[in-house]
Coordinates of C-alpha atoms in Angstrom, one line a residue:
X278 CA -112.4 233.5 163.6
X279 CA -115.7 232.7 164.8
X280 CA -116.7 228.8 164.5
X281 CA -120.2 228.3 163.4
X282 CA -122.2 226.3 166.1
X283 CA -123.4 222.7 165.3
X284 CA -126.9 222.6 164.1
X285 CA -129.3 220.6 166.5
X286 CA -130.1 217.2 165.3
X287 CA -133.8 217.6 163.9
X288 CA -134.3 214.1 163.8
X289 CA -134.7 213.9 168.0
X290 CA -138.0 214.3 169.2
X291 CA -141.5 212.6 169.4
X292 CA -143.1 211.6 166.1
X293 CA -146.6 210.2 165.3
X294 CA -146.9 207.9 162.2
X295 CA -149.0 209.4 159.5
X296 CA -150.1 206.0 157.9
X297 CA -152.0 207.5 154.9
X298 CA -148.8 208.7 153.5
X299 CA -146.7 205.6 153.9
X300 CA -146.0 202.8 151.2
X301 CA -145.0 199.5 152.2
X302 CA -143.7 196.6 149.8
X303 CA -143.4 194.1 152.4
X304 CA -145.7 193.7 155.4
X305 CA -149.1 195.2 156.9
X306 CA -149.0 198.9 157.5
X307 CA -149.4 199.8 161.0
X308 CA -152.7 201.8 161.9
X309 CA -151.0 204.0 164.2
X310 CA -147.3 204.5 165.6
X311 CA -145.0 206.9 168.0
X312 CA -141.4 207.1 167.3
X313 CA -139.4 208.6 169.9
X314 CA -135.5 209.5 169.3
X315 CA -133.5 211.0 172.3
X316 CA -130.4 211.6 173.3
X317 CA -128.7 210.5 176.4
X318 CA -125.2 211.7 176.6
X319 CA -123.1 210.1 174.0
X320 CA -125.6 207.4 172.9
X321 CA -129.2 207.8 171.2
X322 CA -132.3 205.9 172.4
X323 CA -134.6 205.0 169.6
X324 CA -138.3 203.5 170.8
X325 CA -141.2 202.8 168.5
X326 CA -144.6 201.8 169.5
X327 CA -147.3 200.8 166.9
X328 CA -150.5 199.2 166.5
X329 CA -151.3 196.8 163.5
X330 CA -155.0 196.3 162.3
X331 CA -155.4 193.3 164.5
X332 CA -155.1 196.2 167.6
X333 CA -152.3 194.2 169.2
X334 CA -149.6 197.1 170.4
X335 CA -146.2 196.5 169.7
X336 CA -142.8 198.0 170.8
X337 CA -139.1 198.1 170.0
X338 CA -136.4 199.8 171.2
X339 CA -132.4 200.2 171.4
X340 CA -129.7 202.8 172.4
X341 CA -126.6 203.0 170.7
X342 CA -124.0 205.6 170.0
X343 CA -124.3 207.4 166.6
X344 CA -120.8 206.7 165.6
X345 CA -121.4 203.6 163.4
X346 CA -119.9 201.2 165.9
X347 CA -121.6 197.8 166.2
X348 CA -123.7 197.4 169.4
X349 CA -125.2 194.0 170.7
X350 CA -129.0 193.9 170.2
X351 CA -131.1 191.3 171.8
X352 CA -134.1 191.9 170.1
X353 CA -135.6 189.4 167.8
X354 CA -134.1 188.9 164.3
X355 CA -130.8 190.8 164.8
X356 CA -127.6 190.1 166.8
X357 CA -126.3 193.9 166.5
X358 CA -127.3 197.3 165.3
X359 CA -125.4 200.1 164.0
X360 CA -126.4 203.9 164.3
X361 CA -124.7 206.7 162.2
X362 CA -125.3 210.2 162.4
X363 CA -124.8 211.6 158.9
X364 CA -125.8 215.5 159.2
X365 CA -128.1 217.2 161.7
X366 CA -131.3 215.7 159.6
X367 CA -130.4 212.3 159.0
X368 CA -129.7 209.4 161.0
X369 CA -129.0 205.7 159.6
X370 CA -129.2 202.5 161.3
X371 CA -128.2 199.0 160.0
X372 CA -129.4 195.6 161.7
X373 CA -127.0 192.4 161.4
X374 CA -127.1 188.6 161.8
X375 CA -124.2 186.2 161.6
X376 CA -122.0 189.1 160.4
X377 CA -124.4 190.0 157.6
X378 CA -126.4 192.9 157.1
X379 CA -130.1 192.0 157.2
X380 CA -131.8 195.8 157.4
X381 CA -131.1 199.3 157.1
X382 CA -133.1 202.4 157.7
X383 CA -132.6 206.0 156.8
X384 CA -134.3 208.6 158.9
X385 CA -134.4 212.0 157.1
X386 CA -135.9 215.2 159.1
X387 CA -137.5 218.1 156.9
X388 CA -135.3 221.5 157.4
X389 CA -138.1 222.7 159.4
X390 CA -138.2 219.7 161.8
X391 CA -141.7 219.2 161.1
X392 CA -141.8 216.0 159.6
X393 CA -139.5 212.5 159.6
X394 CA -139.4 210.3 156.6
X395 CA -138.2 206.7 157.5
X396 CA -137.1 204.4 154.6
X397 CA -136.4 200.8 155.3
X398 CA -134.8 198.4 153.1
X399 CA -134.6 194.8 153.6
X400 CA -134.8 191.2 152.6
X401 CA -137.6 188.5 153.0
X402 CA -136.9 185.2 154.2
X403 CA -136.5 184.0 150.5
X404 CA -133.7 186.7 150.0
X405 CA -136.2 189.1 147.8
X406 CA -135.3 192.7 148.5
X407 CA -138.0 195.1 150.0
X408 CA -138.4 199.0 150.7
X409 CA -140.9 200.5 153.3
X410 CA -141.5 204.2 153.4
X411 CA -143.1 205.7 156.4
X412 CA -144.0 209.3 157.0
X413 CA -144.0 210.9 160.8
X414 CA -145.4 214.3 161.8
X415 CA -143.6 216.0 165.1
X416 CA -145.7 215.9 168.2
X417 CA -142.9 216.6 170.8

């Protein structure tokens, strides 16, 4: 019996933001951005660099296994993050503060691997929920 080999993770790669295809319910839309998702052994490294209308570049990155386990996070806003590989096209993450979920993102690569859609769910300081929708094109 032949066991099928696992599909490569299509969400891995270097992605360029396509601002005209993005929809934001909260916060300003970046004017440009680059998203890198790479595998380093048993962990994934996510790195995002973006520029807003003010021209100031911003970055965020973290490394975590894709098994859903809680990992400490030392960036602003969150204390812990999780990454969960759902399938070869889908990667989820969640951010936590004081043991509560404060944000969630789902990344889904197209079957041909050319596009990556990121849907971010979160809550504003007043508790009102929002959803932001981003589209990226593969550049590497």
